[in-house]
Amino acid sequence: MLSRVADSLYWMSRYLERAENTIRQLDVTMSLMLDASETSADTRWERLLTSLGNPPDVEWDGDMDSMARALVFDTAIPASVTTCLNAARENARQVREEISTEQWQRLNRLYHQMHSPQAQAQFRGNMNDFLASIVDGIHLFKGVSDTTMIHGEGWQFIRLGRYLERAYATATLLEVYQESLLDLPEREHSGYQYLELVGLLRCCTSFEAYCQVYTAEFTPDRILEFLLLNRDFPHALRYSIDGVRQALEAIQRTGGRRPPDELLAAAGRLHAMLRYTTINEILEGNPGAFLHSIREQCQQIHELLYRYYVHYSIQSALAV
């Protein structure tokens, strides 16, 4: 596959996943603001901005409506919903011949929904409904991609983008929460922290799934175990990294070009780290360092993907 095509499909998928992540975290933060607890608004909004990568020139100023509107519509913010949807559509436009008509139509609808003259009025009128409709559109695009696109090399790059973005975002979110909430002694947890833990699960769309595994007993160690090590839940880190490895192996089978050993080793190390580590070992060590290491390894996998599939030379392509 041409490097341009792989690059565009990969980033199209990452940007859509990033837009959904921004919406989920914004929705949870706004919901938690209804609770008048000892957790300050400053803490919640600063945590949100940190988990979104601390966008430059964006600071919490106490104006909740202004901040929410900026994170949805401000194209100067890299993680804003509009920025991500614009970038996803542009990447799709560059490889229009590689995706189905249904994919293109679905993404176009999302783009025009965000840019319609009524969008900001709809957002002000009912933010929850407006954001839910965007998430519905992203989910429809993912479903259409899986059912109308040949599951060849291009589709595998879409999977790579989706799972790598999801793994990085989940690791970032857990690292942000770890110091302020997950690392507290059990005796310090109180009613308000229960709501914060529920909020963390909702950020990962995992509330119901967690309850199916652990019932409604919310403890930091179990939440960390579920979101890190569960092999069956799509937003858990282990599941996402499994998806990355499977996509790389499928690219080898469908594209005829073997992923380089360096890339396979990086993905394999991260997979083994999540598969063969127990939650007790993580908690007895340094959970913050463990989560930071996952983020660094995700970034390394991204850089190796670029080196070997996007910015590669003819000689390196022939070598593998």
mmCIF file of C-alpha atoms in Angstrom:
data_model
loop_
_atom_site.group_PDB
_atom_site.id
_atom_site.type_symbol
_atom_site.label_atom_id
_atom_site.label_comp_id
_atom_site.label_asym_id
_atom_site.label_seq_id
_atom_site.Cartn_x
_atom_site.Cartn_y
_atom_site.Cartn_z
ATOM 1 C CA MET A 1 0.000 0.000 0.000
ATOM 2 C CA LEU A 2 1.227 3.489 -0.830
ATOM 3 C CA SER A 3 2.529 5.374 2.204
ATOM 4 C CA ARG A 4 0.132 8.276 1.496
ATOM 5 C CA VAL A 5 -2.884 5.980 1.666
ATOM 6 C CA ALA A 6 -1.726 4.216 4.837
ATOM 7 C CA ASP A 7 -0.997 7.571 6.466
ATOM 8 C CA SER A 8 -4.414 9.054 5.627
ATOM 9 C CA LEU A 9 -6.434 6.011 6.712
ATOM 10 C CA TYR A 10 -4.448 5.734 9.936
ATOM 11 C CA TRP A 11 -4.955 9.386 10.862
ATOM 12 C CA MET A 12 -8.582 9.449 9.767
ATOM 13 C CA SER A 13 -9.238 6.746 12.341
ATOM 14 C CA ARG A 14 -7.146 8.364 15.068
ATOM 15 C CA TYR A 15 -8.872 11.722 14.696
ATOM 16 C CA LEU A 16 -12.341 10.178 14.953
ATOM 17 C CA GLU A 17 -11.322 8.267 18.064
ATOM 18 C CA ARG A 18 -9.859 11.480 19.513
ATOM 19 C CA ALA A 19 -13.066 13.417 18.844
ATOM 20 C CA GLU A 20 -15.100 10.755 20.630
ATOM 21 C CA ASN A 21 -12.696 10.814 23.578
ATOM 22 C CA THR A 22 -13.014 14.597 23.906
ATOM 23 C CA ILE A 23 -16.810 14.369 23.846
ATOM 24 C CA ARG A 24 -16.935 11.635 26.489
ATOM 25 C CA GLN A 25 -14.650 13.479 28.875
ATOM 26 C CA LEU A 26 -16.441 16.788 28.363
ATOM 27 C CA ASP A 27 -19.816 15.152 28.947
ATOM 28 C CA VAL A 28 -18.626 13.484 32.165
ATOM 29 C CA THR A 29 -17.011 16.685 33.467
ATOM 30 C CA MET A 30 -20.173 18.695 32.825
ATOM 31 C CA SER A 31 -22.267 16.016 34.566
ATOM 32 C CA LEU A 32 -20.001 16.012 37.615
ATOM 33 C CA MET A 33 -20.390 19.770 37.902
ATOM 34 C CA LEU A 34 -23.987 19.143 39.005
ATOM 35 C CA ASP A 35 -22.587 17.567 42.177
ATOM 36 C CA ALA A 36 -21.737 20.178 44.808
ATOM 37 C CA SER A 37 -18.944 18.225 46.474
ATOM 38 C CA GLU A 38 -15.531 18.935 47.889
ATOM 39 C CA THR A 39 -13.966 18.327 44.484
ATOM 40 C CA SER A 40 -13.537 21.788 43.049
ATOM 41 C CA ALA A 41 -14.466 22.837 39.545
ATOM 42 C CA ASP A 42 -10.839 23.830 39.054
ATOM 43 C CA THR A 43 -9.689 20.265 39.774
ATOM 44 C CA ARG A 44 -12.157 18.689 37.370
ATOM 45 C CA TRP A 45 -11.524 21.042 34.458
ATOM 46 C CA GLU A 46 -7.757 21.034 34.905
ATOM 47 C CA ARG A 47 -7.867 17.243 34.940
ATOM 48 C CA LEU A 48 -9.856 17.315 31.696
ATOM 49 C CA LEU A 49 -7.351 19.629 30.016
ATOM 50 C CA THR A 50 -4.416 17.511 31.214
ATOM 51 C CA SER A 51 -5.986 14.339 29.840
ATOM 52 C CA LEU A 52 -6.419 16.123 26.479
ATOM 53 C CA GLY A 53 -2.729 16.972 26.369
ATOM 54 C CA ASN A 54 -2.860 20.472 27.885
ATOM 55 C CA PRO A 55 -3.798 22.316 24.656
ATOM 56 C CA PRO A 56 -1.649 25.446 24.241
ATOM 57 C CA ASP A 57 -3.224 28.774 25.171
ATOM 58 C CA VAL A 58 -6.191 27.031 26.817
ATOM 59 C CA GLU A 59 -6.690 27.554 30.542
ATOM 60 C CA TRP A 60 -9.622 27.053 32.868
ATOM 61 C CA ASP A 61 -10.947 30.514 33.704
ATOM 62 C CA GLY A 62 -14.062 29.552 35.641
ATOM 63 C CA ASP A 63 -16.441 29.936 32.691
ATOM 64 C CA MET A 64 -17.858 26.450 32.163
ATOM 65 C CA ASP A 65 -19.974 27.282 29.104
ATOM 66 C CA SER A 66 -17.135 29.066 27.352
ATOM 67 C CA MET A 67 -14.726 26.198 27.998
ATOM 68 C CA ALA A 68 -17.200 23.576 26.772
ATOM 69 C CA ARG A 69 -17.916 25.553 23.611
ATOM 70 C CA ALA A 70 -14.179 25.957 22.928
ATOM 71 C CA LEU A 71 -13.511 22.223 23.298
ATOM 72 C CA VAL A 72 -16.255 21.511 20.784
ATOM 73 C CA PHE A 73 -15.912 24.299 18.195
ATOM 74 C CA ASP A 74 -12.540 26.067 18.519
ATOM 75 C CA THR A 75 -10.371 24.996 15.589
ATOM 76 C CA ALA A 76 -7.284 26.447 17.293
ATOM 77 C CA ILE A 77 -7.454 23.644 19.891
ATOM 78 C CA PRO A 78 -5.884 20.427 18.519
ATOM 79 C CA ALA A 79 -8.185 18.131 20.522
ATOM 80 C CA SER A 80 -11.436 20.022 19.891
ATOM 81 C CA VAL A 81 -14.233 18.034 18.280
ATOM 82 C CA THR A 82 -14.391 20.298 15.226
ATOM 83 C CA THR A 83 -10.618 20.169 14.673
ATOM 84 C CA CYS A 84 -10.633 16.376 14.822
ATOM 85 C CA LEU A 85 -13.625 15.976 12.485
ATOM 86 C CA ASN A 86 -12.108 18.459 10.017
ATOM 87 C CA ALA A 87 -8.850 16.510 9.996
ATOM 88 C CA ALA A 88 -10.604 13.140 9.701
ATOM 89 C CA ARG A 89 -12.634 14.327 6.689
ATOM 90 C CA GLU A 90 -9.582 15.841 5.004
ATOM 91 C CA ASN A 91 -7.667 12.588 5.385
ATOM 92 C CA ALA A 92 -10.651 10.681 3.993
ATOM 93 C CA ARG A 93 -10.859 13.099 1.049
ATOM 94 C CA GLN A 94 -7.241 12.393 0.163
ATOM 95 C CA VAL A 95 -7.972 8.668 -0.150
ATOM 96 C CA ARG A 96 -11.535 8.853 -1.415
ATOM 97 C CA GLU A 97 -10.887 5.962 -3.808
ATOM 98 C CA GLU A 98 -9.882 3.673 -0.914
ATOM 99 C CA ILE A 99 -13.037 4.016 1.184
ATOM 100 C CA SER A 100 -16.648 3.179 0.450
ATOM 101 C CA THR A 101 -19.346 5.636 -0.586
ATOM 102 C CA GLU A 102 -21.133 4.918 2.697
ATOM 103 C CA GLN A 103 -18.044 5.853 4.710
ATOM 104 C CA TRP A 104 -17.620 9.094 2.809
ATOM 105 C CA GLN A 105 -21.291 10.015 3.177
ATOM 106 C CA ARG A 106 -21.288 9.302 6.914
ATOM 107 C CA LEU A 107 -18.187 11.416 7.492
ATOM 108 C CA ASN A 108 -19.564 14.213 5.331
ATOM 109 C CA ARG A 109 -22.754 14.289 7.398
ATOM 110 C CA LEU A 110 -20.715 14.672 10.569
ATOM 111 C CA TYR A 111 -18.647 17.443 9.015
ATOM 112 C CA HIS A 112 -21.675 19.406 7.809
ATOM 113 C CA GLN A 113 -23.473 18.863 11.109
ATOM 114 C CA MET A 114 -20.574 20.530 12.942
ATOM 115 C CA HIS A 115 -20.408 23.391 10.435
ATOM 116 C CA SER A 116 -24.125 24.045 9.999
ATOM 117 C CA PRO A 117 -25.396 27.536 10.948
ATOM 118 C CA GLN A 118 -27.604 25.911 13.594
ATOM 119 C CA ALA A 119 -24.822 23.905 15.287
ATOM 120 C CA GLN A 120 -23.902 26.389 17.995
ATOM 121 C CA ALA A 121 -27.551 27.164 18.742
ATOM 122 C CA GLN A 122 -28.274 23.446 19.054
ATOM 123 C CA PHE A 123 -25.269 23.108 21.350
ATOM 124 C CA ARG A 124 -26.501 25.914 23.580
ATOM 125 C CA GLY A 125 -30.033 24.558 23.578
ATOM 126 C CA ASN A 126 -29.201 20.991 24.557
ATOM 127 C CA MET A 127 -25.516 20.178 24.773
ATOM 128 C CA ASN A 128 -26.052 16.538 25.768
ATOM 129 C CA ASP A 129 -28.258 15.760 22.769
ATOM 130 C CA PHE A 130 -25.933 17.569 20.388
ATOM 131 C CA LEU A 131 -22.817 15.732 21.577
ATOM 132 C CA ALA A 132 -24.659 12.402 21.679
ATOM 133 C CA SER A 133 -25.612 12.855 18.022
ATOM 134 C CA ILE A 134 -21.947 13.402 17.111
ATOM 135 C CA VAL A 135 -20.909 10.251 18.992
ATOM 136 C CA ASP A 136 -23.715 8.347 17.250
ATOM 137 C CA GLY A 137 -22.334 9.538 13.918
ATOM 138 C CA ILE A 138 -18.813 8.378 14.803
ATOM 139 C CA HIS A 139 -20.146 4.978 15.877
ATOM 140 C CA LEU A 140 -22.099 4.709 12.626
ATOM 141 C CA PHE A 141 -18.931 5.481 10.675
ATOM 142 C CA LYS A 142 -17.060 2.703 12.491
ATOM 143 C CA GLY A 143 -19.871 0.256 11.813
ATOM 144 C CA VAL A 144 -20.087 1.281 8.153
ATOM 145 C CA SER A 145 -16.309 0.896 7.848
ATOM 146 C CA ASP A 146 -16.481 -2.650 9.174
ATOM 147 C CA THR A 147 -19.377 -3.663 6.917
ATOM 148 C CA THR A 148 -18.665 -1.897 3.605
ATOM 149 C CA MET A 149 -14.862 -1.898 3.299
ATOM 150 C CA ILE A 150 -12.700 -4.820 2.212
ATOM 151 C CA HIS A 151 -10.870 -6.100 5.275
ATOM 152 C CA GLY A 152 -7.515 -5.722 3.607
ATOM 153 C CA GLU A 153 -4.466 -3.641 4.348
ATOM 154 C CA GLY A 154 -6.296 -0.308 4.326
ATOM 155 C CA TRP A 155 -8.867 -1.489 6.841
ATOM 156 C CA GLN A 156 -6.071 -2.770 9.060
ATOM 157 C CA PHE A 157 -4.480 0.691 9.129
ATOM 158 C CA ILE A 158 -7.844 2.050 10.258
ATOM 159 C CA ARG A 159 -7.794 -0.510 13.084
ATOM 160 C CA LEU A 160 -4.230 0.450 13.963
ATOM 161 C CA GLY A 161 -5.193 4.107 14.276
ATOM 162 C CA ARG A 162 -8.287 3.331 16.338
ATOM 163 C CA TYR A 163 -6.614 1.030 18.848
ATOM 164 C CA LEU A 164 -3.382 2.973 19.238
ATOM 165 C CA GLU A 165 -5.256 6.235 19.856
ATOM 166 C CA ARG A 166 -7.562 4.481 22.313
ATOM 167 C CA ALA A 167 -4.683 2.870 24.206
ATOM 168 C CA TYR A 168 -2.798 6.165 24.500
ATOM 169 C CA ALA A 169 -5.913 8.058 25.605
ATOM 170 C CA THR A 170 -6.833 5.450 28.236
ATOM 171 C CA ALA A 171 -3.288 5.356 29.637
ATOM 172 C CA THR A 172 -3.243 9.168 29.786
ATOM 173 C CA LEU A 173 -6.608 9.291 31.545
ATOM 174 C CA LEU A 174 -5.548 6.699 34.128
ATOM 175 C CA GLU A 175 -2.284 8.520 34.763
ATOM 176 C CA VAL A 176 -4.156 11.790 35.328
ATOM 177 C CA TYR A 177 -6.607 10.125 37.716
ATOM 178 C CA GLN A 178 -3.981 7.971 39.423
ATOM 179 C CA GLU A 179 -2.301 10.671 41.472
ATOM 180 C CA SER A 180 -5.441 12.493 42.583
ATOM 181 C CA LEU A 181 -7.841 9.601 43.044
ATOM 182 C CA LEU A 182 -6.575 6.090 42.397
ATOM 183 C CA ASP A 183 -3.534 6.415 44.645
ATOM 184 C CA LEU A 184 -5.400 7.425 47.805
ATOM 185 C CA PRO A 185 -5.490 5.054 50.799
ATOM 186 C CA GLU A 186 -8.796 3.200 51.116
ATOM 187 C CA ARG A 187 -9.694 5.052 54.312
ATOM 188 C CA GLU A 188 -9.592 8.388 52.517
ATOM 189 C CA HIS A 189 -12.212 7.460 49.944
ATOM 190 C CA SER A 190 -15.581 9.046 50.529
ATOM 191 C CA GLY A 191 -18.897 9.638 48.837
ATOM 192 C CA TYR A 192 -17.645 12.272 46.444
ATOM 193 C CA GLN A 193 -14.809 10.012 45.328
ATOM 194 C CA TYR A 194 -17.373 7.357 44.479
ATOM 195 C CA LEU A 195 -18.820 9.782 41.923
ATOM 196 C CA GLU A 196 -15.355 10.560 40.570
ATOM 197 C CA LEU A 197 -14.641 6.845 40.088
ATOM 198 C CA VAL A 198 -17.968 6.405 38.294
ATOM 199 C CA GLY A 199 -16.973 9.378 36.135
ATOM 200 C CA LEU A 200 -13.677 7.699 35.237
ATOM 201 C CA LEU A 201 -15.527 4.566 34.141
ATOM 202 C CA ARG A 202 -17.970 6.639 32.081
ATOM 203 C CA CYS A 203 -15.051 8.388 30.347
ATOM 204 C CA CYS A 204 -14.079 4.937 29.063
ATOM 205 C CA THR A 205 -17.695 3.859 28.362
ATOM 206 C CA SER A 206 -17.080 1.070 30.837
ATOM 207 C CA PHE A 207 -19.566 1.577 33.684
ATOM 208 C CA GLU A 208 -21.925 -1.267 32.768
ATOM 209 C CA ALA A 209 -19.112 -3.554 31.644
ATOM 210 C CA TYR A 210 -17.270 -3.021 34.932
ATOM 211 C CA CYS A 211 -20.422 -3.790 36.930
ATOM 212 C CA GLN A 212 -20.851 -7.053 35.043
ATOM 213 C CA VAL A 213 -17.392 -8.142 36.172
ATOM 214 C CA TYR A 214 -17.122 -6.646 39.681
ATOM 215 C CA THR A 215 -20.746 -5.698 40.511
ATOM 216 C CA ALA A 216 -21.242 -2.152 41.806
ATOM 217 C CA GLU A 217 -18.298 -2.173 44.217
ATOM 218 C CA PHE A 218 -16.072 0.640 43.013
ATOM 219 C CA THR A 219 -12.520 0.443 44.293
ATOM 220 C CA PRO A 220 -9.463 2.043 42.694
ATOM 221 C CA ASP A 221 -7.513 -1.213 42.385
ATOM 222 C CA ARG A 222 -10.353 -3.027 40.628
ATOM 223 C CA ILE A 223 -11.012 -0.127 38.270
ATOM 224 C CA LEU A 224 -7.317 0.014 37.425
ATOM 225 C CA GLU A 225 -7.235 -3.737 36.878
ATOM 226 C CA PHE A 226 -10.301 -3.634 34.633
ATOM 227 C CA LEU A 227 -9.173 -0.744 32.439
ATOM 228 C CA LEU A 228 -5.602 -2.007 32.199
ATOM 229 C CA LEU A 229 -5.748 -5.783 32.049
ATOM 230 C CA ASN A 230 -9.180 -6.942 30.897
ATOM 231 C CA ARG A 231 -8.828 -8.872 27.645
ATOM 232 C CA ASP A 232 -12.507 -8.772 26.620
ATOM 233 C CA PHE A 233 -13.511 -5.111 26.975
ATOM 234 C CA PRO A 234 -12.832 -2.959 23.860
ATOM 235 C CA HIS A 235 -11.658 0.129 25.786
ATOM 236 C CA ALA A 236 -9.285 -1.751 28.099
ATOM 237 C CA LEU A 237 -5.599 -1.264 27.384
ATOM 238 C CA ARG A 238 -4.852 -4.943 26.942
ATOM 239 C CA TYR A 239 -7.670 -5.334 24.416
ATOM 240 C CA SER A 240 -6.452 -2.293 22.464
ATOM 241 C CA ILE A 241 -2.860 -3.505 22.309
ATOM 242 C CA ASP A 242 -4.100 -6.954 21.258
ATOM 243 C CA GLY A 243 -5.871 -5.134 18.412
ATOM 244 C CA VAL A 244 -2.657 -3.358 17.421
ATOM 245 C CA ARG A 245 -0.751 -6.656 17.244
ATOM 246 C CA GLN A 246 -3.514 -8.362 15.289
ATOM 247 C CA ALA A 247 -3.613 -5.493 12.783
ATOM 248 C CA LEU A 248 0.159 -5.653 12.266
ATOM 249 C CA GLU A 249 0.010 -9.414 11.705
ATOM 250 C CA ALA A 250 -2.892 -8.981 9.268
ATOM 251 C CA ILE A 251 -0.971 -6.319 7.316
ATOM 252 C CA GLN A 252 1.756 -8.905 6.821
ATOM 253 C CA ARG A 253 -0.757 -11.452 5.513
ATOM 254 C CA THR A 254 -2.851 -9.143 3.324
ATOM 255 C CA GLY A 255 -0.172 -6.745 2.118
ATOM 256 C CA GLY A 256 2.640 -9.196 1.603
ATOM 257 C CA ARG A 257 5.061 -6.924 3.433
ATOM 258 C CA ARG A 258 6.334 -8.242 6.729
ATOM 259 C CA PRO A 259 6.306 -5.715 9.593
ATOM 260 C CA PRO A 260 9.916 -5.106 10.647
ATOM 261 C CA ASP A 261 11.248 -6.929 13.693
ATOM 262 C CA GLU A 262 11.727 -3.653 15.581
ATOM 263 C CA LEU A 263 8.022 -2.787 15.252
ATOM 264 C CA LEU A 264 6.824 -6.289 16.108
ATOM 265 C CA ALA A 265 9.128 -6.325 19.135
ATOM 266 C CA ALA A 266 7.781 -2.992 20.415
ATOM 267 C CA ALA A 267 4.174 -4.157 20.113
ATOM 268 C CA GLY A 268 5.077 -7.552 21.591
ATOM 269 C CA ARG A 269 6.788 -6.029 24.625
ATOM 270 C CA LEU A 270 3.777 -3.880 25.442
ATOM 271 C CA HIS A 271 1.436 -6.816 24.907
ATOM 272 C CA ALA A 272 3.515 -9.028 27.233
ATOM 273 C CA MET A 273 3.709 -6.250 29.813
ATOM 274 C CA LEU A 274 -0.093 -6.146 30.014
ATOM 275 C CA ARG A 275 -0.688 -9.866 29.644
ATOM 276 C CA TYR A 276 1.793 -11.166 32.194
ATOM 277 C CA THR A 277 1.617 -8.453 34.869
ATOM 278 C CA THR A 278 -0.856 -8.716 37.753
ATOM 279 C CA ILE A 279 -2.613 -5.810 39.396
ATOM 280 C CA ASN A 280 -0.842 -6.569 42.679
ATOM 281 C CA GLU A 281 2.543 -6.211 41.004
ATOM 282 C CA ILE A 282 1.480 -2.881 39.541
ATOM 283 C CA LEU A 283 0.165 -1.563 42.863
ATOM 284 C CA GLU A 284 3.221 -2.749 44.795
ATOM 285 C CA GLY A 285 5.454 -0.926 42.354
ATOM 286 C CA ASN A 286 4.849 2.523 40.942
ATOM 287 C CA PRO A 287 1.477 2.686 39.129
ATOM 288 C CA GLY A 288 2.190 6.162 37.795
ATOM 289 C CA ALA A 289 5.483 5.063 36.246
ATOM 290 C CA PHE A 290 3.793 1.957 34.834
ATOM 291 C CA LEU A 291 1.123 4.057 33.102
ATOM 292 C CA HIS A 292 3.682 6.551 31.843
ATOM 293 C CA SER A 293 5.696 3.682 30.383
ATOM 294 C CA ILE A 294 2.623 2.510 28.468
ATOM 295 C CA ARG A 295 2.189 5.965 26.962
ATOM 296 C CA GLU A 296 5.861 6.065 25.935
ATOM 297 C CA GLN A 297 5.618 2.634 24.327
ATOM 298 C CA CYS A 298 2.477 3.634 22.410
ATOM 299 C CA GLN A 299 4.362 6.658 21.093
ATOM 300 C CA GLN A 300 7.291 4.443 20.132
ATOM 301 C CA ILE A 301 4.985 2.126 18.172
ATOM 302 C CA HIS A 302 3.539 5.166 16.379
ATOM 303 C CA GLU A 303 7.022 6.408 15.453
ATOM 304 C CA LEU A 304 8.059 2.983 14.161
ATOM 305 C CA LEU A 305 4.883 2.750 12.097
ATOM 306 C CA TYR A 306 5.797 6.030 10.489
ATOM 307 C CA ARG A 307 9.394 5.038 9.929
ATOM 308 C CA TYR A 308 8.565 1.783 8.177
ATOM 309 C CA TYR A 309 5.196 2.445 6.522
ATOM 310 C CA VAL A 310 5.061 6.174 5.778
ATOM 311 C CA HIS A 311 8.528 7.723 5.654
ATOM 312 C CA TYR A 312 10.367 4.627 4.490
ATOM 313 C CA SER A 313 12.926 4.462 1.684
ATOM 314 C CA ILE A 314 12.767 2.082 -1.269
ATOM 315 C CA GLN A 315 15.744 0.196 0.147
ATOM 316 C CA SER A 316 14.068 -0.347 3.527
ATOM 317 C CA ALA A 317 10.863 -1.455 1.811
ATOM 318 C CA LEU A 318 12.711 -4.079 -0.207
ATOM 319 C CA ALA A 319 14.607 -5.193 2.874
ATOM 320 C CA VAL A 320 11.459 -6.257 4.717
#
